[in-house]
Amino acid sequence: MVSNLSFILPALNEEKFIGNAIDDINQICLNNSIDVEIIVVDSDSEDRTAEIAKSKINTIVINQPEKGYGNALKKGFEEETERIKCKTCY
């Protein structure tokens, strides 16, 4: 069983989906007794993406002004703690 897991979620204007994605990850991890850290890398969204993500448990929101999926992943990997890492698309 995995005990420490980080999910990196690159995000740009994802207010319609980010909340459900985070809730789903948290629920799956809770059901499987996995300690989780969810890192949302927000690329200067113009909607409520960061606000919604910040309201969720086990979630860290990082602003990454340089747009691009690769830049977001790189920033997320730099910020995560010593855990097993997962990148995700939702």
PDB file of C-alpha atoms in Angstrom:
ATOM      1  CA  MET A   1       0.000   0.000   0.000  1.00  0.00           C
ATOM      2  CA  VAL A   2       1.194   3.503  -0.836  1.00  0.00           C
ATOM      3  CA  SER A   3       1.302   5.773   2.183  1.00  0.00           C
ATOM      4  CA  ASN A   4       2.523   9.078   0.746  1.00  0.00           C
ATOM      5  CA  LEU A   5       1.286  10.187  -2.649  1.00  0.00           C
ATOM      6  CA  SER A   6       1.412  13.559  -4.447  1.00  0.00           C
ATOM      7  CA  PHE A   7      -0.876  14.433  -7.326  1.00  0.00           C
ATOM      8  CA  ILE A   8       0.104  17.330  -9.575  1.00  0.00           C
ATOM      9  CA  LEU A   9      -2.793  19.012 -11.347  1.00  0.00           C
ATOM     10  CA  PRO A  10      -1.833  21.638 -13.938  1.00  0.00           C
ATOM     11  CA  ALA A  11      -4.734  24.073 -14.254  1.00  0.00           C
ATOM     12  CA  LEU A  12      -5.792  26.974 -16.448  1.00  0.00           C
ATOM     13  CA  ASN A  13      -9.387  28.188 -16.190  1.00  0.00           C
ATOM     14  CA  GLU A  14     -10.667  24.863 -14.833  1.00  0.00           C
ATOM     15  CA  GLU A  15     -13.316  26.075 -12.398  1.00  0.00           C
ATOM     16  CA  LYS A  16     -15.901  23.679 -13.863  1.00  0.00           C
ATOM     17  CA  PHE A  17     -13.748  20.602 -13.219  1.00  0.00           C
ATOM     18  CA  ILE A  18     -11.095  21.265 -10.554  1.00  0.00           C
ATOM     19  CA  GLY A  19     -13.362  20.806  -7.533  1.00  0.00           C
ATOM     20  CA  ASN A  20     -14.676  17.415  -8.652  1.00  0.00           C
ATOM     21  CA  ALA A  21     -11.189  16.238  -9.636  1.00  0.00           C
ATOM     22  CA  ILE A  22      -9.820  17.094  -6.188  1.00  0.00           C
ATOM     23  CA  ASP A  23     -12.830  15.564  -4.426  1.00  0.00           C
ATOM     24  CA  ASP A  24     -12.447  12.343  -6.435  1.00  0.00           C
ATOM     25  CA  ILE A  25      -8.738  12.047  -5.611  1.00  0.00           C
ATOM     26  CA  ASN A  26      -9.386  12.712  -1.920  1.00  0.00           C
ATOM     27  CA  GLN A  27     -12.198  10.140  -1.784  1.00  0.00           C
ATOM     28  CA  ILE A  28     -10.190   7.398  -3.502  1.00  0.00           C
ATOM     29  CA  CYS A  29      -7.218   8.029  -1.218  1.00  0.00           C
ATOM     30  CA  LEU A  30      -9.394   8.110   1.898  1.00  0.00           C
ATOM     31  CA  ASN A  31     -11.047   4.819   0.918  1.00  0.00           C
ATOM     32  CA  ASN A  32      -7.599   3.232   0.527  1.00  0.00           C
ATOM     33  CA  SER A  33      -5.897   4.783   3.588  1.00  0.00           C
ATOM     34  CA  ILE A  34      -3.480   6.773   1.447  1.00  0.00           C
ATOM     35  CA  ASP A  35      -1.943   9.988   2.774  1.00  0.00           C
ATOM     36  CA  VAL A  36      -2.325  12.399  -0.133  1.00  0.00           C
ATOM     37  CA  GLU A  37      -1.055  15.820  -1.145  1.00  0.00           C
ATOM     38  CA  ILE A  38      -2.716  17.480  -4.148  1.00  0.00           C
ATOM     39  CA  ILE A  39      -0.712  20.232  -5.814  1.00  0.00           C
ATOM     40  CA  VAL A  40      -2.704  22.461  -8.142  1.00  0.00           C
ATOM     41  CA  VAL A  41      -0.396  24.497 -10.365  1.00  0.00           C
ATOM     42  CA  ASP A  42      -2.515  27.397 -11.557  1.00  0.00           C
ATOM     43  CA  SER A  43      -1.285  29.273 -14.629  1.00  0.00           C
ATOM     44  CA  ASP A  44      -2.913  32.626 -13.866  1.00  0.00           C
ATOM     45  CA  SER A  45      -6.475  31.444 -14.411  1.00  0.00           C
ATOM     46  CA  GLU A  46      -9.001  34.179 -15.051  1.00  0.00           C
ATOM     47  CA  ASP A  47     -11.802  32.286 -13.311  1.00  0.00           C
ATOM     48  CA  ARG A  48     -12.265  30.780  -9.828  1.00  0.00           C
ATOM     49  CA  THR A  49      -9.906  27.813 -10.325  1.00  0.00           C
ATOM     50  CA  ALA A  50      -7.457  28.791  -7.556  1.00  0.00           C
ATOM     51  CA  GLU A  51     -10.228  29.835  -5.154  1.00  0.00           C
ATOM     52  CA  ILE A  52     -12.043  26.515  -5.541  1.00  0.00           C
ATOM     53  CA  ALA A  53      -8.834  24.499  -5.195  1.00  0.00           C
ATOM     54  CA  LYS A  54      -7.791  26.399  -2.050  1.00  0.00           C
ATOM     55  CA  SER A  55     -11.091  25.478  -0.400  1.00  0.00           C
ATOM     56  CA  LYS A  56     -10.356  21.735  -0.659  1.00  0.00           C
ATOM     57  CA  ILE A  57      -8.563  19.588   1.918  1.00  0.00           C
ATOM     58  CA  ASN A  58      -5.076  18.170   1.265  1.00  0.00           C
ATOM     59  CA  THR A  59      -4.569  20.759  -1.474  1.00  0.00           C
ATOM     60  CA  ILE A  60      -1.764  23.220  -2.113  1.00  0.00           C
ATOM     61  CA  VAL A  61      -2.205  25.862  -4.814  1.00  0.00           C
ATOM     62  CA  ILE A  62       0.850  27.257  -6.559  1.00  0.00           C
ATOM     63  CA  ASN A  63       0.727  30.116  -9.033  1.00  0.00           C
ATOM     64  CA  GLN A  64       2.795  29.541 -12.179  1.00  0.00           C
ATOM     65  CA  PRO A  65       2.615  32.616 -14.427  1.00  0.00           C
ATOM     66  CA  GLU A  66       4.429  30.874 -17.284  1.00  0.00           C
ATOM     67  CA  LYS A  67       1.660  29.146 -19.184  1.00  0.00           C
ATOM     68  CA  GLY A  68       2.060  25.656 -20.566  1.00  0.00           C
ATOM     69  CA  TYR A  69       1.476  22.114 -19.386  1.00  0.00           C
ATOM     70  CA  GLY A  70       5.205  21.361 -19.185  1.00  0.00           C
ATOM     71  CA  ASN A  71       5.933  24.470 -17.116  1.00  0.00           C
ATOM     72  CA  ALA A  72       3.127  23.568 -14.729  1.00  0.00           C
ATOM     73  CA  LEU A  73       4.369  20.004 -14.267  1.00  0.00           C
ATOM     74  CA  LYS A  74       7.938  21.174 -13.709  1.00  0.00           C
ATOM     75  CA  LYS A  75       6.785  23.658 -11.067  1.00  0.00           C
ATOM     76  CA  GLY A  76       4.657  21.004  -9.368  1.00  0.00           C
ATOM     77  CA  PHE A  77       7.541  18.528  -9.208  1.00  0.00           C
ATOM     78  CA  GLU A  78       9.788  21.239  -7.746  1.00  0.00           C
ATOM     79  CA  GLU A  79       7.271  22.029  -4.996  1.00  0.00           C
ATOM     80  CA  GLU A  80       6.149  18.575  -3.925  1.00  0.00           C
ATOM     81  CA  THR A  81       7.467  16.928  -0.790  1.00  0.00           C
ATOM     82  CA  GLU A  82       9.261  13.589  -0.616  1.00  0.00           C
ATOM     83  CA  ARG A  83       6.433  11.438  -1.861  1.00  0.00           C
ATOM     84  CA  ILE A  84       5.571   9.208  -4.778  1.00  0.00           C
ATOM     85  CA  LYS A  85       4.493  11.528  -7.594  1.00  0.00           C
ATOM     86  CA  CYS A  86       1.556  11.253 -10.003  1.00  0.00           C
ATOM     87  CA  LYS A  87       0.710  13.654 -12.761  1.00  0.00           C
ATOM     88  CA  THR A  88      -2.854  13.717 -13.885  1.00  0.00           C
ATOM     89  CA  CYS A  89      -5.097  14.952 -16.664  1.00  0.00           C
ATOM     90  CA  TYR A  90      -8.758  15.458 -15.943  1.00  0.00           C
TER      91      TYR A  90
END
